[in-house]
Amino acid sequence: MSLKKCLEIIARYYPSFLLGIRTTLLVSLSGTLIGLLIGLLVGGIRAIRLDKTASRFARILKLFSDILARIYIEIFRGTPMMVQAVFIYYFIYTNVIRWDKMVAAVFVISINTGAYMAEIVRSGIQAVDPGQNEAARSLGMSSMQTMMSVVLPQAIRNAFPAIGNELIVNIKDSSVLLIISITELMFQSNSIAGTTYRFTETYFVTAMIYLIMTSISSIVLNMIEKRINNTKTSLPQSDTSFSSITIARKGVQHVSH
Amino acid sequence: MSLIEVKNVRKTFDGMTVLSDISFEVKQGEVVCLIGPSGSGKSTMLRCINLLEDIDEGSINVCGEEIGSIRDINAYRRKVGMVFQQFNLFSNMNVIDNCILAQVKVLKRSKEEARQTALQYLQQVGMIDFANASVSTLSGGQKQRVAIARALCMNPQILLFDEPTSALDPEMVGEVLSVIRDLADEDMTMIIVTHEMAFARDVADKVIFMDDGVVLEEGDPSQIFNHPKNERTKQFLSRILYENSAVQ
């Protein structure tokens, strides 16, 4: 392998590589985000624990959605994404609608990620101290209010490293989507290698590009994580709060005298 | 009239009886201290009153209403504040947001009104200078004082304290007890589960001694602490008082 050849390949084929990078990032970023939304919904439903006041209807609904969620998670974690991609793409294409490959790619990576995210979110929710839930309920907050304002923000904070990990996995694993011939980086690399017959050099460049993309993602994710964990003050102290402090102080002084 | 009436309450966990035939009353403005050895069911009793646990038999009446048959549990809970041993401050918020959240979500107060109320009670517990501090930077005693302010923001009719000083370093116990003492002076109705005997003697209108899920003795503090009738109460108090004097 010669580095000179690598540089030649980059110089000659960089537009193809760039298109590949763009597609890979587009598919993996949107797939991770949509997957997170699916995970919040499915994981959230899985983590709900009904109390004694729940109606019979709620209980049946919960049981039913639990079973559906389990089936979804088992299927998409238990089969390779490459197989999911070809099967879903061709199944929908021949039976339902002649859909765009890019849409299919984002769809597949989203529901695949959603299955993993559901488990990440569920364990994140379950790792939140039950005392937080009890405190919120003891103040009269409903279970939905408690989930949205208290439990979920903490669960996401706890699970953030695992959520970020999914993005990095998706940047790499979107390479299997070449099976439905979208122009992601691996697909582009195959075409370049096929034209130049320089397999070693081409795939070395490809590997380096993946490594750069995942490294940058790691750095960005770490920065976001630091910010999330560093919530010293969420409310800026406005003028009104200063004046109200003095009012409150005066008020109490009057009472105490 | 009694604000809280507990009658013949029985409670089991997986077949194990943790409360059997518990009865007592709490009048408006009264401070009741529940004392007794660990595992005697004091905290469980408190949690039953706030419907965090449900009872197997008997009844609990609060403000003339049997709480087992209440449909809107959330509406009931806003009348009954609870302070926990482990504080349970919302760790994703700063001090004042902890006090504001439920006011806005449950009482539907405006943000500004909730903020004013929060500041007022933070002032009362001596935590106003920490209004914008992150919860994780506070000491245990400070956290507990914020937790009390958070409960007060809902203007509860009754406050339940579940061993409010048990998780604190010894030098922080005083600041929390003095906040509770001030509330007692304002005639707040309170049930306090505590191991602080000197405090119970000082602040309580009535002391209830529980052991092994049973109320063994109840009476005014001077009677319970100076002339306990029950042998088990005597034993418990002498051991606790001996340990306390050994420390000092």
Coordinates of C-alpha atoms in Angstrom, one line a residue:
Chain A
M1 CA 0.0 0.0 0.0
S2 CA 1.4 3.4 -0.8
L3 CA 0.3 6.7 0.8
K4 CA 1.0 8.4 -2.5
K5 CA -1.7 6.3 -4.2
C6 CA -4.1 7.1 -1.3
L7 CA -3.6 10.8 -1.8
E8 CA -4.1 10.4 -5.6
I9 CA -7.4 8.6 -4.9
I10 CA -8.5 11.4 -2.6
A11 CA -7.5 14.1 -5.1
R12 CA -9.3 12.4 -7.9
Y13 CA -12.4 11.0 -6.2
Y14 CA -13.1 13.5 -3.4
P15 CA -16.5 14.5 -4.8
S16 CA -17.6 10.9 -4.6
F17 CA -16.3 10.6 -1.1
L18 CA -18.0 13.8 -0.1
L19 CA -21.3 12.6 -1.4
G20 CA -20.8 9.4 0.6
I21 CA -20.0 11.4 3.7
R22 CA -23.0 13.5 3.3
T23 CA -25.4 10.6 2.8
T24 CA -23.8 8.6 5.7
L25 CA -24.2 11.6 8.1
L26 CA -27.7 12.4 6.9
V27 CA -28.9 8.8 7.3
S28 CA -27.2 8.2 10.7
L29 CA -28.0 11.5 12.3
S30 CA -31.7 11.5 11.3
G31 CA -31.9 7.8 12.1
T32 CA -30.5 8.3 15.5
L33 CA -32.8 11.2 16.3
I34 CA -36.0 9.5 15.0
G35 CA -34.8 6.4 16.8
L36 CA -34.5 8.3 20.0
L37 CA -38.1 9.6 19.6
I38 CA -39.3 6.0 19.1
G39 CA -37.2 4.9 22.0
L40 CA -38.7 7.6 24.3
L41 CA -42.2 6.5 23.4
V42 CA -41.6 2.7 23.6
G43 CA -39.2 2.8 26.5
G44 CA -41.5 5.3 28.3
I45 CA -44.5 3.0 27.9
R46 CA -42.4 0.0 29.0
A47 CA -41.3 1.9 32.2
I48 CA -44.8 2.9 33.2
R49 CA -45.9 1.3 36.4
L50 CA -49.6 1.5 37.0
D51 CA -50.8 2.1 40.6
K52 CA -53.8 0.8 42.3
T53 CA -56.1 3.5 40.9
A54 CA -55.6 2.5 37.3
S55 CA -58.7 1.3 35.6
R56 CA -59.2 -2.1 34.0
F57 CA -59.0 -0.5 30.6
A58 CA -55.7 1.0 31.4
R59 CA -54.3 -2.3 32.6
I60 CA -55.3 -4.1 29.5
L61 CA -53.9 -1.3 27.3
K62 CA -50.7 -1.5 29.2
L63 CA -50.4 -5.2 28.9
F64 CA -51.1 -5.1 25.2
S65 CA -48.6 -2.3 24.5
D66 CA -46.0 -4.2 26.6
I67 CA -46.3 -7.3 24.5
L68 CA -46.2 -5.2 21.3
A69 CA -43.1 -3.4 22.5
R70 CA -41.4 -6.6 23.5
I71 CA -42.0 -8.2 20.1
Y72 CA -40.8 -5.0 18.3
I73 CA -37.6 -4.9 20.4
E74 CA -36.9 -8.6 20.0
I75 CA -37.3 -8.6 16.2
F76 CA -35.2 -5.6 15.5
R77 CA -32.4 -6.4 18.0
G78 CA -32.4 -10.1 16.9
T79 CA -32.0 -9.7 13.2
P80 CA -29.1 -8.0 11.2
M81 CA -29.8 -4.5 10.0
M82 CA -28.6 -5.5 6.6
V83 CA -31.4 -8.1 6.4
Q84 CA -33.9 -5.7 7.7
A85 CA -32.9 -3.2 5.1
V86 CA -33.3 -5.5 2.1
F87 CA -36.4 -7.1 3.4
I88 CA -38.3 -3.9 4.3
Y89 CA -37.2 -2.0 1.3
Y90 CA -38.3 -4.7 -1.2
F91 CA -41.4 -5.7 0.8
I92 CA -42.7 -2.2 0.8
Y93 CA -41.5 -1.5 -2.7
T94 CA -43.4 -4.5 -4.2
N95 CA -46.4 -4.6 -2.0
V96 CA -47.2 -1.1 -0.8
I97 CA -45.5 1.9 -2.5
R98 CA -42.6 2.5 -4.8
W99 CA -40.6 4.4 -2.3
D100 CA -37.4 6.3 -2.4
K101 CA -34.3 4.5 -1.3
M102 CA -33.2 7.3 1.0
V103 CA -36.5 7.3 2.7
A104 CA -36.2 3.5 3.1
A105 CA -32.7 3.9 4.5
V106 CA -33.7 6.4 7.1
F107 CA -36.8 4.4 7.9
V108 CA -34.8 1.2 8.5
I109 CA -32.1 2.8 10.6
S110 CA -34.7 4.7 12.6
I111 CA -36.7 1.7 13.7
N112 CA -33.6 -0.4 14.2
T113 CA -32.1 2.3 16.5
G114 CA -35.5 2.7 18.1
A115 CA -35.4 -0.8 19.4
Y116 CA -32.1 -0.2 21.1
M117 CA -33.1 3.2 22.3
A118 CA -36.3 1.8 23.9
E119 CA -34.2 -0.4 26.2
I120 CA -31.7 2.5 26.9
V121 CA -34.6 4.8 27.8
R122 CA -36.3 2.2 29.9
S123 CA -33.3 1.4 31.9
G124 CA -32.5 5.1 32.3
I125 CA -36.0 5.7 33.7
Q126 CA -35.7 2.8 36.0
A127 CA -32.4 4.0 37.3
V128 CA -33.9 7.3 38.5
D129 CA -34.2 7.2 42.3
P130 CA -37.8 6.1 43.2
G131 CA -37.7 8.9 45.9
Q132 CA -37.9 11.4 43.0
N133 CA -41.1 9.9 41.9
E134 CA -42.5 9.7 45.4
A135 CA -41.6 13.3 46.2
A136 CA -43.4 14.5 43.0
R137 CA -46.4 12.4 43.7
S138 CA -46.5 13.6 47.4
L139 CA -46.8 17.1 46.0
G140 CA -49.9 16.1 44.1
M141 CA -48.3 15.8 40.7
S142 CA -49.9 13.3 38.3
S143 CA -47.8 10.4 37.0
M144 CA -47.6 12.1 33.6
Q145 CA -46.4 15.4 35.1
T146 CA -43.9 13.5 37.2
M147 CA -42.6 11.6 34.2
M148 CA -42.3 14.7 31.9
S149 CA -40.9 17.2 34.5
V150 CA -38.9 15.1 36.9
V151 CA -38.1 11.5 35.8
L152 CA -37.5 11.8 32.0
P153 CA -35.0 14.7 32.2
Q154 CA -33.0 12.7 34.7
A155 CA -33.3 9.5 32.7
I156 CA -32.0 11.2 29.6
R157 CA -29.2 12.7 31.5
N158 CA -28.3 9.3 32.9
A159 CA -28.6 7.6 29.6
F160 CA -26.9 10.2 27.5
P161 CA -23.6 8.3 27.0
A162 CA -25.5 5.3 25.8
I163 CA -27.7 7.4 23.5
G164 CA -24.6 9.1 22.1
N165 CA -23.1 5.7 21.6
E166 CA -26.0 4.8 19.2
L167 CA -25.0 7.7 17.0
I168 CA -21.5 6.4 16.7
V169 CA -22.7 2.9 16.0
N170 CA -25.1 4.3 13.4
I171 CA -22.3 6.2 11.5
K172 CA -20.4 3.0 11.1
D173 CA -23.3 0.6 10.7
S174 CA -25.1 2.6 8.1
S175 CA -22.5 1.1 5.8
V176 CA -24.6 -2.0 5.6
L177 CA -27.3 0.1 3.8
L178 CA -25.2 -0.2 0.7
I179 CA -27.2 -3.3 0.1
I180 CA -30.1 -1.1 -1.1
S181 CA -27.6 1.0 -3.0
I182 CA -27.9 4.4 -1.4
T183 CA -24.9 6.6 -2.0
E184 CA -23.5 6.3 1.5
L185 CA -19.7 6.2 2.1
M186 CA -19.3 2.4 1.8
F187 CA -21.3 2.2 -1.4
Q188 CA -19.2 5.1 -2.9
S189 CA -16.0 3.4 -1.8
N190 CA -17.0 0.2 -3.5
S191 CA -17.5 2.1 -6.8
I192 CA -14.2 3.9 -6.4
A193 CA -12.4 0.7 -5.7
G194 CA -14.1 -1.0 -8.6
T195 CA -12.9 1.7 -10.9
T196 CA -9.3 2.1 -9.7
Y197 CA -8.7 -1.6 -8.7
R198 CA -6.8 0.0 -5.7
F199 CA -8.7 -1.9 -3.0
T200 CA -6.3 -1.5 -0.2
E201 CA -5.7 2.2 -0.7
T202 CA -9.4 3.0 -1.3
Y203 CA -10.6 1.2 1.8
F204 CA -7.8 2.7 3.9
V205 CA -9.1 6.2 3.0
T206 CA -12.6 5.0 3.7
A207 CA -11.6 3.7 7.2
M208 CA -9.9 7.0 7.9
I209 CA -13.0 9.0 7.0
Y210 CA -15.2 6.8 9.2
L211 CA -12.6 7.3 12.0
I212 CA -12.6 11.0 11.6
M213 CA -16.4 11.2 11.6
T214 CA -16.8 9.0 14.7
S215 CA -14.0 10.9 16.5
I216 CA -15.6 14.3 15.9
S217 CA -18.9 12.9 17.1
S218 CA -17.3 11.6 20.3
I219 CA -15.9 15.1 20.9
V220 CA -19.2 16.8 20.3
L221 CA -21.1 14.3 22.4
N222 CA -18.6 14.7 25.3
M223 CA -19.1 18.5 25.1
I224 CA -22.9 18.1 25.2
E225 CA -22.6 15.6 28.1
K226 CA -20.6 18.1 30.1
R227 CA -23.2 20.8 29.5
I228 CA -26.0 18.6 30.6
N229 CA -24.3 17.5 33.8
N230 CA -23.3 21.1 34.6
T231 CA -26.7 22.6 35.3
K232 CA -25.6 25.0 38.0
T233 CA -28.3 27.6 37.4
S234 CA -31.2 27.1 35.1
L235 CA -33.1 30.3 36.0
P236 CA -31.2 33.6 35.5
Q237 CA -31.8 35.9 38.4
S238 CA -34.0 38.6 37.0
D239 CA -34.5 42.1 38.5
T240 CA -38.0 41.0 39.8
S241 CA -36.5 38.2 41.8
F242 CA -34.0 40.6 43.5
S243 CA -36.7 43.0 44.4
S244 CA -38.9 40.2 45.6
I245 CA -36.2 38.9 47.8
T246 CA -36.0 42.2 49.6
I247 CA -39.8 42.4 49.8
A248 CA -39.9 38.9 51.2
R249 CA -37.2 39.8 53.7
K250 CA -39.0 42.9 54.9
G251 CA -42.3 41.0 55.1
V252 CA -40.8 38.4 57.4
Q253 CA -39.0 40.9 59.5
H254 CA -42.4 42.6 60.1
V255 CA -43.9 39.3 61.2
S256 CA -41.0 38.4 63.5
H257 CA -40.9 41.8 65.3
Chain B
M1 CA -62.6 17.6 66.0
S2 CA -59.8 15.4 64.9
L3 CA -58.1 16.2 61.6
I4 CA -56.7 12.7 61.2
E5 CA -58.3 9.6 62.6
V6 CA -56.5 6.3 62.2
K7 CA -58.7 3.4 63.1
N8 CA -57.7 -0.3 63.5
V9 CA -55.3 -0.1 60.6
R10 CA -53.7 -3.3 59.4
K11 CA -51.0 -3.5 56.7
T12 CA -49.1 -6.5 55.4
F13 CA -46.2 -6.8 53.0
D14 CA -46.2 -10.2 51.3
G15 CA -48.0 -11.8 54.1
M16 CA -45.8 -10.2 56.8
T17 CA -47.8 -7.9 59.1
V18 CA -46.1 -4.6 59.5
L19 CA -49.0 -2.7 61.1
S20 CA -51.6 -4.4 63.2
D21 CA -54.6 -2.7 64.7
I22 CA -53.1 0.8 64.8
S23 CA -55.4 3.6 66.1
F24 CA -54.7 7.2 67.0
E25 CA -56.0 10.7 66.4
V26 CA -54.4 14.0 65.5
K27 CA -56.2 17.2 66.2
Q28 CA -55.9 20.4 64.3
G29 CA -52.7 22.2 65.2
E30 CA -51.3 19.2 67.1
V31 CA -47.8 17.9 66.7
V32 CA -47.6 14.2 67.1
C33 CA -44.3 12.4 67.3
L34 CA -44.0 8.7 66.4
I35 CA -41.1 7.0 68.1
G36 CA -39.9 3.5 68.4
P37 CA -37.2 1.1 67.3
S38 CA -36.3 0.7 63.6
G39 CA -38.7 -1.6 61.7
S40 CA -41.6 -0.9 64.0
G41 CA -43.7 0.4 61.2
K42 CA -43.6 4.2 61.9
S43 CA -42.6 5.2 58.4
T44 CA -45.1 2.8 56.9
M45 CA -47.8 4.4 58.9
L46 CA -46.8 7.8 57.6
R47 CA -46.7 6.5 54.0
C48 CA -50.2 5.1 54.4
I49 CA -51.5 8.5 55.4
N50 CA -50.1 10.0 52.2
L51 CA -51.4 7.1 50.2
L52 CA -47.9 6.0 49.1
E53 CA -49.0 2.7 50.6
D54 CA -52.5 1.3 50.9
I55 CA -53.8 -0.4 53.9
D56 CA -55.3 -3.9 54.2
E57 CA -57.9 -3.2 56.9
G58 CA -59.2 -0.4 59.0
S59 CA -59.7 3.2 58.0
I60 CA -57.8 6.5 57.9
N61 CA -60.0 9.6 58.0
V62 CA -58.4 13.0 57.0
C63 CA -60.6 16.1 57.3
G64 CA -63.6 13.9 57.7
E65 CA -63.0 11.9 54.5
E66 CA -62.1 8.3 54.3
I67 CA -58.9 8.4 52.2
G68 CA -59.2 4.8 50.9
S69 CA -62.2 5.8 48.9
I70 CA -60.8 9.1 47.5
R71 CA -60.8 9.1 43.7
D72 CA -58.6 12.1 43.1
I73 CA -55.5 11.1 45.0
N74 CA -53.5 14.0 43.6
A75 CA -56.0 16.5 45.0
Y76 CA -55.8 14.8 48.3
R77 CA -52.0 14.8 48.4
R78 CA -51.7 18.5 47.9
K79 CA -53.3 18.9 51.3
V80 CA -50.8 16.6 52.9
G81 CA -47.2 17.6 52.6
M82 CA -44.4 15.0 53.1
V83 CA -40.8 15.5 54.0
F84 CA -38.5 12.5 53.4
Q85 CA -35.5 11.1 55.1
Q86 CA -33.5 11.3 51.9
F87 CA -34.8 14.8 51.1
N88 CA -35.7 13.7 47.5
L89 CA -35.1 17.1 46.0
F90 CA -35.5 17.1 42.2
S91 CA -31.9 16.7 41.1
N92 CA -32.5 18.1 37.6
M93 CA -33.5 21.5 39.0
N94 CA -32.1 24.3 41.2
V95 CA -33.5 25.2 44.6
I96 CA -36.2 27.6 43.6
D97 CA -37.4 25.5 40.6
N98 CA -37.9 22.7 43.1
C99 CA -40.3 24.9 45.0
I100 CA -42.0 26.3 41.9
L101 CA -42.7 23.2 39.9
A102 CA -45.6 21.7 41.7
Q103 CA -47.2 25.1 42.4
V104 CA -47.4 25.7 38.6
K105 CA -48.3 22.2 37.6
V106 CA -50.7 21.3 40.4
L107 CA -52.1 24.5 41.9
K108 CA -51.9 26.2 38.4
R109 CA -50.3 29.3 40.0
S110 CA -48.6 31.7 37.6
K111 CA -44.9 31.5 37.4
E112 CA -44.5 34.8 39.1
E113 CA -46.9 34.0 41.9
A114 CA -45.2 30.7 42.5
R115 CA -41.8 32.4 42.6
Q116 CA -43.0 34.8 45.2
T117 CA -44.4 32.0 47.3
A118 CA -41.2 30.0 46.9
L119 CA -39.1 32.9 48.0
Q120 CA -41.3 33.5 51.0
Y121 CA -40.9 30.0 52.2
L122 CA -37.2 29.8 51.3
Q123 CA -36.8 32.9 53.5
Q124 CA -38.7 31.2 56.3
V125 CA -36.3 28.2 56.3
G126 CA -33.3 30.4 55.9
M127 CA -32.4 29.3 52.4
I128 CA -33.2 32.3 50.3
D129 CA -29.6 33.0 49.6
F130 CA -29.4 29.7 47.8
A131 CA -32.5 30.2 45.7
N132 CA -30.5 29.8 42.4
A133 CA -28.1 27.2 43.7
S134 CA -27.9 23.7 42.3
V135 CA -29.2 21.0 44.6
S136 CA -26.0 19.0 44.4
T137 CA -24.0 21.9 46.0
L138 CA -26.1 21.9 49.2
S139 CA -25.4 20.2 52.5
G140 CA -27.8 17.6 53.9
G141 CA -29.3 20.1 56.3
Q142 CA -29.8 22.7 53.6
K143 CA -31.4 20.1 51.3
Q144 CA -33.8 19.2 54.0
R145 CA -34.7 22.8 54.7
V146 CA -35.4 23.3 51.0
A147 CA -37.5 20.1 51.0
I148 CA -39.6 21.6 53.9
A149 CA -40.0 24.9 51.9
R150 CA -41.1 22.9 48.9
A151 CA -43.8 21.1 50.9
L152 CA -44.9 24.4 52.5
C153 CA -45.3 26.1 49.0
M154 CA -48.3 23.9 48.5
N155 CA -50.0 25.3 51.6
P156 CA -50.7 21.9 53.0
Q157 CA -53.0 21.4 56.0
I158 CA -50.9 18.6 57.4
L159 CA -47.2 18.0 57.2
L160 CA -45.7 14.5 57.5
F161 CA -42.0 14.1 58.4
D162 CA -40.4 10.7 57.8
E163 CA -37.2 10.8 59.9
P164 CA -36.2 14.2 58.6
T165 CA -32.9 14.2 60.4
S166 CA -31.8 10.6 60.2
A167 CA -29.7 11.1 57.1
L168 CA -28.0 14.2 58.4
D169 CA -24.6 14.8 60.0
P170 CA -25.0 15.5 63.7
E171 CA -24.1 19.2 63.4
M172 CA -26.9 19.7 60.8
V173 CA -29.7 18.2 62.8
G174 CA -30.2 21.4 64.8
E175 CA -30.9 23.7 61.8
V176 CA -33.6 21.4 60.5
L177 CA -35.2 20.8 63.9
S178 CA -35.4 24.5 64.5
V179 CA -37.3 25.0 61.3
I180 CA -39.8 22.3 62.3
R181 CA -40.0 23.8 65.8
D182 CA -41.0 27.2 64.2
L183 CA -43.7 25.4 62.3
A184 CA -45.0 23.9 65.5
D185 CA -45.1 27.4 67.0
E186 CA -47.3 28.4 64.0
D187 CA -49.7 25.6 64.9
M188 CA -49.0 23.6 61.8
T189 CA -50.5 20.1 62.2
M190 CA -47.7 17.6 61.9
I191 CA -46.8 14.0 62.4
I192 CA -43.1 13.5 62.9
V193 CA -41.4 10.1 62.8
T194 CA -38.1 10.8 64.7
H195 CA -35.3 9.3 66.7
E196 CA -34.6 12.7 68.3
M197 CA -36.0 12.1 71.8
A198 CA -35.1 15.5 73.2
F199 CA -36.8 17.2 70.3
A200 CA -39.9 15.0 70.5
R201 CA -40.2 15.8 74.2
D202 CA -39.8 19.4 73.5
V203 CA -42.1 19.9 70.5
A204 CA -44.7 17.2 70.6
D205 CA -48.2 17.6 72.0
K206 CA -48.5 13.9 71.9
V207 CA -46.0 11.0 71.6
I208 CA -46.9 7.6 70.2
F209 CA -44.6 4.7 71.0
M210 CA -44.7 1.9 68.4
D211 CA -43.0 -1.4 68.4
D212 CA -43.4 -4.3 66.0
G213 CA -46.3 -2.8 64.2
V214 CA -48.3 -2.0 67.3
V215 CA -49.0 1.2 69.3
L216 CA -47.8 0.3 72.7
E217 CA -48.3 3.6 74.4
E218 CA -49.4 7.1 73.7
G219 CA -49.6 10.2 75.8
D220 CA -48.2 13.6 76.4
P221 CA -44.4 13.8 76.2
S222 CA -43.8 14.3 79.9
Q223 CA -45.8 11.2 80.7
I224 CA -44.2 9.0 78.0
F225 CA -40.6 10.2 78.8
N226 CA -40.8 10.5 82.5
H227 CA -43.3 7.8 83.5
P228 CA -43.6 5.3 80.8
K229 CA -46.1 2.6 81.7
N230 CA -45.2 0.0 79.2
E231 CA -42.1 -2.2 80.0
R232 CA -41.0 -2.1 76.3
T233 CA -41.2 1.7 76.3
K234 CA -39.1 1.9 79.4
Q235 CA -36.5 -0.4 77.9
F236 CA -36.4 1.5 74.6
L237 CA -36.1 4.9 76.2
S238 CA -33.5 3.9 78.7
R239 CA -31.4 2.5 76.0
I240 CA -31.7 5.5 73.7
L241 CA -31.1 7.9 76.6
Y242 CA -28.1 5.9 77.8
E243 CA -26.7 5.9 74.2
N244 CA -27.2 9.7 74.0
S245 CA -25.5 10.3 77.3
A246 CA -22.7 8.0 76.3
V247 CA -22.1 10.1 73.2
Q248 CA -22.0 13.3 75.2

